[in-house]
Amino acid sequence: MTVVFYLIAAITVAGGLAAVLLKNLVHCALAVTIAFGGIALLFLSLDAQFAGFVQILVYIGAVAILIVFAILLTRGSDVPKDGVFSPTWLTGVAIASAVFAVMGWAVINSVNAIPQLAAVPHVTVHDIGVALVGSYVLPLEIVALLLTAATVGAVIVAMHEKGGAE
Amino acid sequence: MTPLGGYLLVAALMFAIGLAGALVRRNAIMVLIGIELMLNSANLNFIAFWRYGTHPEALTGMMFAIFSIAVAAAEAAVGLGLVIAIYRHTHTTELDKINRMKG
Amino acid sequence: MIDKADQIFVLLQHWLVSFLPLALQQPAAVLLGVIGIVCVFPAIFALTTVFERKGLGRIQNRLGPNRVGPFGFMQPIADAIKSLTKEDVVPSTANGPVHFLAPVGLVVAVFMGFAVLPVGRNMVLVDMDAGLLFFFAMGASTEVSVFMAGWSSRNKYSLLGAMRAVAQMISYEVVLLLSSVAVVMITGSLSLTKIVEAQNQYTGIFPHWYIFTPWGLAGFVMYAIAATAETNRSPFDLPEGESELVAGYHTEYSGFKFALFFLGEYLAMLSISGLGTTLFLGGWSAPLSFLTFMPSWFWFFSKLMMSIFVFIWMRGTLPRLRQDQLMNFAWKFVLPFTLLDLFVTALWRFMGEGLLRWIVCSAILLAAYIIMGRVAMVRKHFGPRSYRYAE
């Protein structure tokens, strides 16, 4: 538990909180970008270089941009007059805190029982590549199929309907 | 507290924040952002367990995280496509106002 | 003697660090490397601005800057003083913090990319196992800054420019990544130093650069197109098309913040040329085997300046595309061709040595190029513009 960990964790949590609490949707999207970046830094601090860079590439480079595009396409950048939180926000906060309480309690009580290796695992990108096309080749193919289907699906869903728009 | 415990607590906190975001915000895009935060915290757990687990050379947690990132990207694309399609029909992304089954 | 000249900067670093206590040596070495990058590449940027303005002047039959210093080469200093002393105007409706953070984020992300570029033998700041991935991760995070700049300015031209820029960068980033994947497939490594070392071999006097293979040539051309679009350079400079959008996403920036955007744009061009050099042009390896007596960093920077020259040449020669032409070109020609190039690379990898793979791979790529070009011409996706006038 070093200073670096506390710093990154603080950035991540602050980004997440800001994303949930800010009123302007574009600010929310930028705050969630900070949270994504913080998670990537946490990955790097866990010696998972590959996962960290993939996280930056996919989340900051693609998902964050998708979100801001969607916000601008739905005119979401103006702050609505009747508040941004739903009328039942108290229930939502209660559920979320209950979930956190249960998970935190479970973690604190059980984490010392798990065997933990302190040694840094020596895993190169080469090993990850071999594993991806070796024992994990079926999930890889399924993910490829899923991504293709998702691309086609997203295009069809978001496409202008013929006749209606013209 | 062991290092693993610290990471797990941060992940739990991020999960709770994402859940709160998905539950209390009105805008559909904000709900998606909350879901993305929850997915991210799950990935953090996978990586933390991979790092401090007993068999890091098996790469199980790492692979889980990488596949989950890929699936989350697909989910975000389709989800935001749906939000845009709904906006075209109803001219709003406020979830409270989308309360008709009829398109 | 040869090795001394080659390793002069590495030896200098070691010599400087050796004065410090042992515990401080590692951070000091990194710090020296960072200082090197932060000094050298902005210096090249300053030189590039002069070369660009003089080169464009040459192409357009005028003189270019020639007043400040000998032949106008002190012009960047004058520009820097001017931009530093200018008033920093922020529009009253602008979104303050976001407006301020955008140029800073852009420059930081662009500088990070240089960390993994091998500029010479043993001259790389961080020899990362996943260097190429790191480079692209940093390149992807510049898009957020561009969006932030455009959105926070509260100006329709800025927003339009930013949306154009982001759409264009995302489309061409796919191509950029896929054309680099071909190199990764052959080298079997994401580490940029390993990629250079794989190319630093000679048959006779000719080097094993990837551009001298059919798939490498096709990949390099696709990479160059994507790199031009990724850095918003002419002929893909729609985000800053001054005839339609004033200055694109940095319309509302002035003074030093504008200078930062300018710096970020040119540094992005330098880093992406550096990556292209590393991937396809053999990085720091000498072009002919008997030229290896020259220091490795000399070759890297000469190749870098050559690609900058090509960028300037293209800017002076080609007209700007229209937005739909740009997107059609990306998704209907460049991307399919890059995918085919990946297939050809796999074929090249598994056909074994010999003349046969040269013939087969070249034939596939050439046939695809001709057929796709013909079909696109017939369907009027590219080719001469047809104008429609309002009735």
XYZ file of C-alpha atoms in Angstrom:
660
model
C 0.000 0.000 0.000
C 2.104 2.819 -1.266
C 1.496 6.528 -1.735
C 1.186 5.946 -5.473
C -1.685 3.525 -4.927
C -3.577 5.969 -2.694
C -3.038 8.768 -5.206
C -4.322 6.747 -8.167
C -7.229 5.374 -6.141
C -8.189 8.907 -5.094
C -8.101 10.101 -8.726
C -10.207 7.149 -9.864
C -12.821 7.523 -7.152
C -12.970 11.297 -7.626
C -13.473 10.808 -11.370
C -16.234 8.279 -10.758
C -17.985 10.483 -8.188
C -17.770 13.514 -10.466
C -19.176 11.468 -13.349
C -22.206 10.540 -11.271
C -22.764 13.898 -9.556
C -22.030 16.598 -12.167
C -24.992 18.243 -13.871
C -23.650 18.836 -17.363
C -23.551 15.584 -19.316
C -20.377 16.454 -21.227
C -18.631 17.143 -17.922
C -19.838 13.731 -16.761
C -18.349 12.111 -19.851
C -15.009 13.868 -19.298
C -15.026 12.882 -15.614
C -15.686 9.266 -16.516
C -12.715 9.505 -18.891
C -10.595 10.411 -15.856
C -12.041 7.400 -14.007
C -11.173 5.130 -16.958
C -7.653 6.549 -16.992
C -7.355 5.959 -13.243
C -8.423 2.338 -13.660
C -5.803 1.969 -16.400
C -3.173 3.348 -14.023
C -4.319 0.869 -11.368
C -3.835 -1.921 -13.939
C -0.311 -0.627 -14.584
C 0.399 -0.535 -10.855
C -0.662 -4.187 -10.785
C 2.054 -5.004 -13.380
C -0.584 -5.675 -16.035
C 0.926 -3.502 -18.788
C -0.989 -5.065 -21.641
C -4.391 -4.772 -19.945
C -3.628 -1.188 -18.920
C -2.780 -0.055 -22.440
C -5.766 -1.916 -23.887
C -7.915 -0.145 -21.292
C -6.589 3.270 -22.408
C -6.949 2.411 -26.087
C -10.484 1.035 -25.828
C -12.024 3.134 -23.078
C -10.422 6.563 -23.507
C -9.888 6.241 -27.246
C -13.217 4.690 -28.204
C -15.871 4.395 -25.486
C -15.420 7.945 -24.125
C -15.577 9.347 -27.654
C -18.693 7.260 -28.396
C -20.326 8.622 -25.259
C -19.646 12.268 -26.136
C -20.880 11.667 -29.686
C -24.092 10.168 -28.300
C -24.491 13.102 -25.897
C -24.124 15.651 -28.673
C -26.409 13.707 -31.037
C -29.170 13.620 -28.412
C -28.730 17.298 -27.466
C -27.780 16.255 -23.965
C -25.197 18.999 -23.411
C -27.779 21.432 -21.959
C -28.567 21.025 -18.267
C -32.244 20.024 -17.900
C -34.391 22.362 -15.813
C -36.143 19.779 -13.663
C -33.010 18.247 -12.166
C -30.750 15.441 -13.272
C -31.584 12.947 -10.548
C -34.664 10.759 -10.644
C -37.365 11.240 -7.970
C -36.407 7.949 -6.334
C -32.753 8.901 -5.925
C -32.788 8.151 -2.198
C -33.640 4.494 -2.854
C -30.872 4.277 -5.429
C -28.274 5.706 -3.061
C -29.482 3.382 -0.293
C -29.159 0.315 -2.533
C -25.695 1.371 -3.723
C -24.443 2.007 -0.183
C -25.886 -1.292 0.975
C -24.053 -3.072 -1.862
C -20.822 -1.291 -0.950
C -21.280 -2.112 2.729
C -21.776 -5.810 2.018
C -18.855 -6.006 -0.409
C -16.552 -3.993 1.828
C -17.448 -6.154 4.828
C -16.808 -9.306 2.809
C -13.456 -8.026 1.528
C -12.189 -6.881 4.926
C -13.168 -10.127 6.627
C -11.951 -12.567 4.031
C -8.975 -10.998 2.273
C -6.442 -12.227 4.807
C -7.599 -15.804 4.361
C -6.616 -15.877 0.664
C -3.053 -16.969 -0.129
C -1.282 -14.045 -1.781
C 1.897 -14.026 -3.792
C 3.987 -10.919 -3.430
C 6.391 -11.765 -6.277
C 5.852 -9.848 -9.506
C 4.522 -12.279 -12.124
C 6.753 -12.315 -15.179
C 4.330 -12.260 -18.087
C 5.360 -10.891 -21.485
C 3.116 -9.839 -24.352
C 4.363 -12.950 -26.120
C 2.860 -15.149 -23.402
C -0.456 -13.333 -23.697
C -0.438 -13.804 -27.469
C 0.319 -17.505 -27.161
C -2.446 -17.914 -24.590
C -4.917 -16.005 -26.781
C -4.453 -18.278 -29.777
C -3.789 -21.345 -27.620
C -6.043 -22.230 -24.724
C -8.281 -19.176 -25.183
C -8.821 -19.444 -28.931
C -12.529 -20.289 -28.663
C -13.403 -17.212 -26.556
C -11.295 -15.148 -28.966
C -13.293 -16.352 -31.967
C -16.560 -15.786 -30.117
C -15.502 -12.254 -29.205
C -14.636 -11.615 -32.854
C -18.097 -12.825 -33.867
C -19.702 -10.730 -31.134
C -17.842 -7.599 -32.219
C -18.915 -8.112 -35.838
C -22.518 -8.664 -34.778
C -22.372 -5.612 -32.497
C -20.977 -3.424 -35.289
C -23.712 -4.505 -37.694
C -26.338 -4.208 -34.965
C -25.253 -0.742 -33.881
C -25.282 0.486 -37.485
C -28.765 -0.943 -38.116
C -30.195 0.367 -34.846
C -28.823 3.870 -35.258
C -29.448 4.090 -39.031
C -32.124 6.423 -40.360
C -35.267 4.475 -41.113
C -36.003 4.481 -44.804
C -38.983 6.589 -45.785
C -39.654 8.032 -42.361
C -36.854 10.561 -42.317
C -36.923 11.579 -45.970
C -4.609 -4.332 5.041
C -2.868 -6.309 2.332
C -2.382 -4.752 -1.129
C -5.019 -7.073 -2.570
C -7.530 -5.806 -0.014
C -6.849 -2.208 -1.042
C -7.525 -2.936 -4.703
C -10.656 -4.915 -3.882
C -11.983 -2.068 -1.738
C -11.371 0.482 -4.509
C -13.130 -1.840 -6.946
C -16.068 -2.229 -4.556
C -16.300 1.549 -4.156
C -16.213 2.079 -7.934
C -18.886 -0.583 -8.346
C -21.102 1.153 -5.800
C -20.560 4.532 -7.492
C -21.439 3.044 -10.873
C -24.517 1.369 -9.432
C -25.617 4.617 -7.828
C -25.084 6.406 -11.140
C -27.170 3.844 -12.999
C -29.936 4.015 -10.404
C -30.264 7.721 -9.632
C -29.630 9.486 -12.944
C -32.464 10.242 -15.323
C -30.562 10.315 -18.576
C -30.154 7.029 -20.452
C -26.547 7.879 -21.370
C -25.708 8.375 -17.704
C -27.102 4.935 -16.949
C -24.731 3.546 -19.592
C -21.837 5.432 -18.013
C -22.735 3.871 -14.662
C -22.752 0.403 -16.224
C -19.341 1.064 -17.778
C -17.981 2.039 -14.346
C -19.307 -1.194 -12.862
C -17.709 -3.254 -15.639
C -14.419 -1.450 -15.058
C -14.442 -2.207 -11.355
C -15.071 -5.882 -12.135
C -12.047 -5.821 -14.461
C -9.985 -4.295 -11.664
C -10.945 -7.229 -9.455
C -9.922 -9.729 -12.127
C -6.536 -8.089 -12.604
C -5.962 -7.810 -8.838
C -6.742 -11.492 -8.338
C -4.480 -12.359 -11.274
C -1.614 -10.350 -9.780
C -1.866 -11.695 -6.236
C -3.298 -15.121 -7.065
C -1.354 -18.344 -6.801
C -1.088 -19.050 -10.555
C -0.349 -15.794 -12.393
C 1.322 -17.686 -15.253
C -2.063 -19.246 -16.152
C -3.231 -15.714 -17.139
C -6.845 -16.494 -16.276
C -7.696 -13.159 -14.670
C -5.840 -11.177 -17.315
C -7.677 -12.970 -20.126
C -10.987 -12.431 -18.371
C -10.277 -8.710 -18.142
C -9.209 -8.437 -21.795
C -12.297 -10.274 -23.044
C -14.507 -8.254 -20.752
C -13.013 -5.020 -22.167
C -13.813 -6.238 -25.694
C -17.368 -7.196 -24.739
C -17.848 -3.880 -22.910
C -16.822 -1.988 -26.044
C -19.444 -3.875 -28.067
C -22.000 -3.238 -25.334
C -21.255 0.494 -25.340
C -21.613 0.723 -29.127
C -24.945 -1.107 -29.184
C -26.240 0.658 -26.080
C -25.478 4.120 -27.404
C -26.960 3.135 -30.780
C -30.150 2.182 -28.946
C -30.169 5.493 -27.046
C -29.857 7.396 -30.318
C -32.649 5.323 -31.909
C -34.906 5.970 -28.894
C -34.097 9.669 -29.059
C -35.237 9.727 -32.685
C -38.615 8.277 -31.714
C -39.369 10.107 -28.499
C -37.117 13.195 -28.747
C -35.894 12.655 -25.218
C -33.315 10.557 -23.397
C -34.904 11.050 -19.977
C -35.848 7.584 -18.819
C -38.844 8.833 -16.773
C -40.484 10.198 -19.888
C -40.025 7.065 -21.994
C -43.027 5.307 -20.508
C -45.054 4.173 -23.484
C -44.871 0.733 -25.029
C -46.176 2.165 -28.307
C -43.385 3.453 -30.532
C 35.718 5.273 -32.705
C 32.653 4.344 -34.718
C 30.954 2.976 -31.642
C 31.863 6.113 -29.686
C 30.106 8.329 -32.228
C 27.151 5.968 -32.350
C 26.725 5.777 -28.591
C 27.794 9.337 -27.792
C 24.519 10.301 -26.121
C 24.271 7.039 -24.191
C 27.858 7.458 -22.929
C 27.184 11.094 -22.077
C 24.165 10.042 -20.046
C 26.154 7.370 -18.203
C 28.992 9.819 -17.523
C 26.655 12.483 -16.133
C 24.773 9.975 -13.994
C 27.968 8.480 -12.551
C 28.518 11.622 -10.447
C 25.404 10.863 -8.429
C 25.005 8.376 -5.554
C 23.847 4.912 -6.586
C 20.267 5.309 -5.374
C 19.701 8.391 -7.505
C 21.256 7.030 -10.708
C 18.157 5.310 -12.100
C 15.778 8.297 -11.717
C 18.473 10.682 -12.946
C 19.001 8.610 -16.097
C 15.270 8.685 -16.805
C 15.180 12.420 -16.114
C 18.041 13.007 -18.565
C 16.189 10.995 -21.201
C 13.033 13.026 -20.652
C 15.024 16.268 -20.889
C 16.529 15.015 -24.139
C 13.111 14.331 -25.641
C 11.633 17.594 -24.377
C 14.533 19.550 -25.913
C 15.211 17.731 -29.172
C 11.730 17.267 -30.599
C 10.501 20.848 -29.991
C 13.762 22.007 -31.617
C 12.918 19.885 -34.650
C 9.414 21.343 -34.494
C 10.853 24.857 -34.674
C 13.029 23.878 -37.628
C 10.074 22.179 -39.311
C 7.933 25.308 -39.160
C 10.615 27.256 -41.018
C 11.159 24.471 -43.537
C 7.443 24.163 -44.074
C 6.912 27.864 -44.676
C 9.948 28.123 -46.929
C 9.067 24.919 -48.765
C 5.483 25.987 -49.309
C 6.772 29.349 -50.481
C 9.034 27.578 -52.962
C 6.115 25.465 -54.257
C 3.849 28.506 -54.512
C 6.533 30.579 -56.240
C 7.170 33.067 -53.434
C 9.939 33.599 -50.920
C 8.610 32.576 -47.545
C 10.023 34.020 -44.309
C 13.416 35.639 -44.924
C 13.633 38.606 -42.530
C 14.588 37.219 -39.101
C 18.173 36.019 -38.864
C 20.115 34.401 -41.711
C 17.684 33.229 -44.429
C 14.826 33.663 -41.963
C 15.891 30.743 -39.786
C 15.360 32.714 -36.567
C 11.656 33.020 -37.406
C 10.497 30.436 -34.786
C 12.093 32.497 -31.997
C 10.210 35.569 -33.156
C 7.020 33.494 -33.352
C 7.547 32.132 -29.855
C 8.098 35.616 -28.383
C 5.023 36.876 -30.178
C 2.762 34.072 -28.979
C 4.071 34.389 -25.406
C 3.402 38.118 -25.199
C -0.013 38.005 -26.843
C -3.130 38.358 -24.731
C -4.751 35.066 -23.851
C -8.368 35.652 -24.833
C -10.926 33.236 -23.406
C -14.489 33.650 -24.710
C -16.867 34.736 -21.930
C -19.205 31.812 -22.631
C -16.389 29.283 -22.739
C -16.215 26.455 -20.255
C -13.185 27.626 -18.277
C -11.468 24.516 -16.881
C -12.126 22.373 -19.945
C -10.944 25.176 -22.209
C -7.697 25.362 -20.246
C -7.114 21.600 -19.933
C -7.571 20.754 -23.620
C -4.219 22.045 -25.018
C -2.307 20.804 -21.957
C -3.767 17.295 -22.287
C -3.000 17.245 -25.999
C 0.670 18.185 -25.588
C 1.195 15.788 -22.673
C -0.343 12.847 -24.542
C 1.703 13.603 -27.659
C 4.954 13.862 -25.683
C 4.284 10.501 -24.020
C 4.381 8.767 -27.403
C 8.065 9.653 -27.855
C 8.976 7.598 -24.796
C 8.922 4.310 -26.706
C 10.464 5.477 -30.007
C 13.987 4.093 -30.497
C 15.867 7.070 -31.944
C 19.151 5.172 -32.129
C 20.938 2.035 -30.984
C 20.251 1.738 -27.208
C 18.561 5.116 -27.373
C 15.026 4.569 -26.170
C 13.596 6.059 -22.996
C 11.462 3.079 -21.969
C 12.057 -0.205 -23.761
C 8.548 -1.469 -23.207
C 7.368 -4.934 -24.045
C 4.120 -3.506 -25.403
C 5.662 -0.339 -26.870
C 3.519 -0.199 -29.988
C 0.353 -0.588 -27.939
C 1.511 2.211 -25.626
C 2.103 4.480 -28.600
C -1.386 3.889 -29.957
C -2.942 4.265 -26.512
C -1.348 7.704 -26.223
C -2.398 8.574 -29.766
C -5.977 7.614 -28.948
C -6.085 9.863 -25.897
C -5.395 12.977 -27.987
C -8.905 12.659 -29.443
C -10.480 13.541 -26.100
C -8.402 16.735 -25.966
C -9.494 17.721 -29.454
C -13.120 17.213 -28.493
C -12.639 19.168 -25.260
C -11.144 22.092 -27.172
C -13.967 22.195 -29.681
C -16.805 21.768 -27.221
C -15.586 24.104 -24.506
C -15.144 27.033 -26.907
C -18.923 27.418 -27.380
C -18.418 28.269 -31.010
C -20.171 26.438 -33.801
C -17.077 26.400 -35.985
C -14.989 24.965 -33.161
C -17.544 22.263 -32.436
C -17.937 21.340 -36.105
C -14.171 21.233 -36.525
C -13.760 19.081 -33.441
C -16.460 16.619 -34.499
C -14.915 16.368 -37.940
C -11.473 15.861 -36.443
C -12.640 13.185 -34.021
C -14.641 11.287 -36.654
C -11.680 11.405 -39.028
C -9.165 10.364 -36.362
C -11.288 7.386 -35.268
C -11.828 6.208 -38.846
C -8.183 6.396 -39.781
C -6.927 5.060 -36.478
C -8.390 1.686 -37.435
C -6.277 1.728 -40.590
C -3.209 2.926 -38.711
C -3.485 0.063 -36.227
C -4.198 -2.600 -38.839
C -1.321 -1.568 -41.095
C 1.030 -1.806 -38.102
C -0.365 -5.211 -37.169
C 1.174 -6.574 -40.396
C 4.625 -5.669 -39.076
C 3.809 -7.200 -35.694
C 2.744 -10.420 -37.428
C 6.105 -10.747 -39.149
C 8.274 -9.626 -36.227
C 6.282 -11.431 -33.560
C 6.787 -8.597 -31.089
C 5.136 -5.363 -30.001
C 8.438 -3.964 -28.786
C 9.699 -1.252 -31.121
C 13.375 -1.991 -30.419
C 12.848 -5.606 -31.474
C 11.070 -4.459 -34.639
C 14.062 -2.290 -35.561
C 16.541 -5.060 -34.779
C 14.622 -7.459 -37.035
C 15.123 -5.000 -39.892
C 18.763 -4.269 -39.108
C 20.131 -7.086 -41.307
C 21.572 -7.019 -44.777
C 21.476 -9.276 -47.828
C 24.490 -8.185 -49.837
C 24.369 -4.450 -49.356
C 20.583 -4.128 -49.168
C 18.788 -3.906 -45.841
C 15.857 -6.032 -44.702
C 13.477 -3.107 -44.356
C 9.834 -4.054 -44.472
C 9.095 -1.475 -47.135
C 11.088 -3.615 -49.588
C 8.508 -6.422 -49.440
C 5.146 -6.403 -51.276
C 3.068 -6.393 -48.083
C 5.401 -3.862 -46.489
C 5.109 -1.434 -49.373
C 1.314 -1.701 -49.387
C 1.249 -1.401 -45.614
C 3.531 1.621 -45.688
C 1.368 3.423 -48.240
C -1.745 2.730 -46.155
C 0.129 3.796 -43.021
C 1.218 7.027 -44.676
C -2.346 7.835 -45.762
C -3.693 7.083 -42.301
C -0.896 9.054 -40.629
C -1.658 12.102 -42.789
C -5.310 11.898 -41.831
C -4.550 11.189 -38.179
C -2.449 14.333 -37.851
C -5.014 16.419 -39.773
C -2.514 17.369 -42.444
C -3.386 18.404 -45.969
C -5.042 16.873 -48.061
C -7.041 15.621 -45.077
C -7.035 18.913 -43.154
C -10.830 19.285 -43.156
C -11.010 19.910 -39.408
C -9.144 23.153 -40.048
C -10.499 23.950 -43.484
C -10.125 27.715 -43.227
C -12.525 28.411 -46.083
C -15.386 26.755 -44.209
C -14.494 26.516 -40.517
C -12.243 29.532 -39.719
C -9.584 27.437 -37.953
C -11.446 24.384 -36.693
C -11.277 23.360 -33.082
C -8.663 25.938 -32.093
C -10.565 28.936 -33.474
C -11.133 30.347 -29.970
C -7.579 29.829 -28.764
C -5.009 32.580 -28.748
C -1.590 33.370 -27.390
C 0.259 30.590 -25.683
C -2.607 28.081 -25.740
C -2.734 28.367 -29.504
C 1.024 27.831 -29.596
C 0.506 24.674 -27.542
C -2.002 23.364 -30.092
C 0.402 24.198 -32.880
C 3.205 22.410 -31.019
C 0.970 19.406 -30.331
C -0.010 19.102 -33.963
C 3.569 19.188 -35.232
C 4.817 16.883 -32.492
C 2.089 14.408 -33.411
C 3.329 14.589 -36.995
C 6.922 14.010 -35.829
C 6.002 11.077 -33.594
C 3.838 9.382 -36.179
C 6.588 9.811 -38.803
C 9.012 8.373 -36.278
C 6.768 5.367 -35.780
C 6.412 4.890 -39.549
C 10.190 5.069 -39.845
C 10.554 2.490 -37.093
C 7.958 0.103 -38.489
C 8.663 0.170 -42.209
C 11.874 2.102 -42.913
C 14.182 0.253 -40.556
C 14.301 2.842 -37.756
C 17.906 3.709 -37.000
C 19.477 1.103 -39.330
C 21.577 2.376 -42.227
C 20.106 2.217 -45.751
C 23.098 0.333 -47.227
C 25.397 -2.064 -45.403
C 28.593 -0.044 -46.032
C 26.955 3.064 -44.561
C 26.794 1.604 -41.062
C 29.806 3.697 -40.021
C 27.469 6.672 -39.630
C 25.866 6.932 -36.170
C 22.466 5.267 -35.832
C 20.697 8.387 -34.551
C 21.831 10.245 -37.662
C 19.904 7.783 -39.838
C 16.802 7.963 -37.676
C 16.654 11.738 -37.806
C 17.431 11.873 -41.551
C 14.564 9.479 -42.227
C 12.350 11.559 -39.959
C 13.211 14.746 -41.864
C 12.614 12.948 -45.162
C 9.102 12.002 -44.126
C 8.482 15.555 -42.893
C 9.585 16.753 -46.316
C 7.051 14.415 -47.948
C 4.337 15.787 -45.647
C 5.195 19.343 -46.724
C 5.350 18.334 -50.376
C 1.899 16.729 -50.197
C 0.504 19.810 -48.475
C 1.802 22.006 -51.253
C 0.569 19.734 -54.035
C -2.755 18.102 -53.245
C -6.154 19.828 -52.935
C -8.326 19.271 -49.887
C -10.885 16.447 -49.925
C -14.572 16.807 -49.136
C -15.878 15.215 -45.920
C -17.862 12.449 -47.684
C -14.926 11.682 -49.982
C -12.696 11.402 -46.944
C -14.998 8.952 -45.158
C -15.681 6.927 -48.318
C -11.970 6.703 -48.953
C -11.320 5.464 -45.419
C -14.036 2.852 -45.149
C -14.445 1.706 -48.753
C -10.878 1.663 -50.029
C -8.175 2.008 -47.387
C -9.694 -0.301 -44.765
C -10.495 -3.244 -47.120
C -7.096 -2.912 -48.714
C -5.381 -2.955 -45.331
C -7.326 -6.084 -44.358
C -6.218 -7.718 -47.600
C -2.681 -6.652 -46.785
C -2.973 -8.466 -43.456
C -4.038 -11.608 -45.316
C -1.121 -11.271 -47.723
C 1.233 -10.817 -44.770
C 0.013 -14.088 -43.285
C 0.579 -15.744 -46.669
C 4.096 -14.278 -46.806
C 4.807 -15.574 -43.330
C 3.805 -19.144 -44.107
C 4.935 -19.587 -47.735
C 8.574 -19.900 -46.794
C 11.577 -18.347 -48.502
C 11.795 -18.152 -52.261
C 10.733 -16.290 -55.344
C 7.234 -17.769 -55.365
C 5.983 -15.743 -52.401
C 7.213 -12.543 -53.988
C 5.220 -13.248 -57.147
C 2.051 -14.448 -55.401
C 1.937 -11.642 -52.836
C 2.683 -8.896 -55.363
C 0.105 -10.307 -57.779
C -2.661 -10.408 -55.153
C -1.988 -6.848 -53.971
C -1.648 -5.434 -57.479
C -4.816 -7.155 -58.698
C -6.777 -5.960 -55.684
C -5.487 -2.419 -56.153
C -6.453 -2.316 -59.818
C -9.855 -3.971 -59.376
C -10.866 -1.898 -56.353
C -9.716 1.278 -58.028
C -11.638 0.463 -61.227
C -14.850 -0.423 -59.387
C -14.655 2.710 -57.284
C -14.004 4.841 -60.358
C -16.983 3.344 -62.203
C -19.243 3.912 -59.202
C -17.914 7.497 -58.931
C -16.657 7.097 -55.401
C -13.391 8.713 -56.368
C -12.269 10.335 -59.557
C -13.142 13.691 -61.104
C -15.680 15.717 -59.167
C -19.105 16.246 -60.649
C -20.718 19.473 -59.520
C -24.390 20.105 -59.012
C -25.646 23.651 -58.964
C -28.771 24.971 -57.315
C -31.544 25.482 -59.797
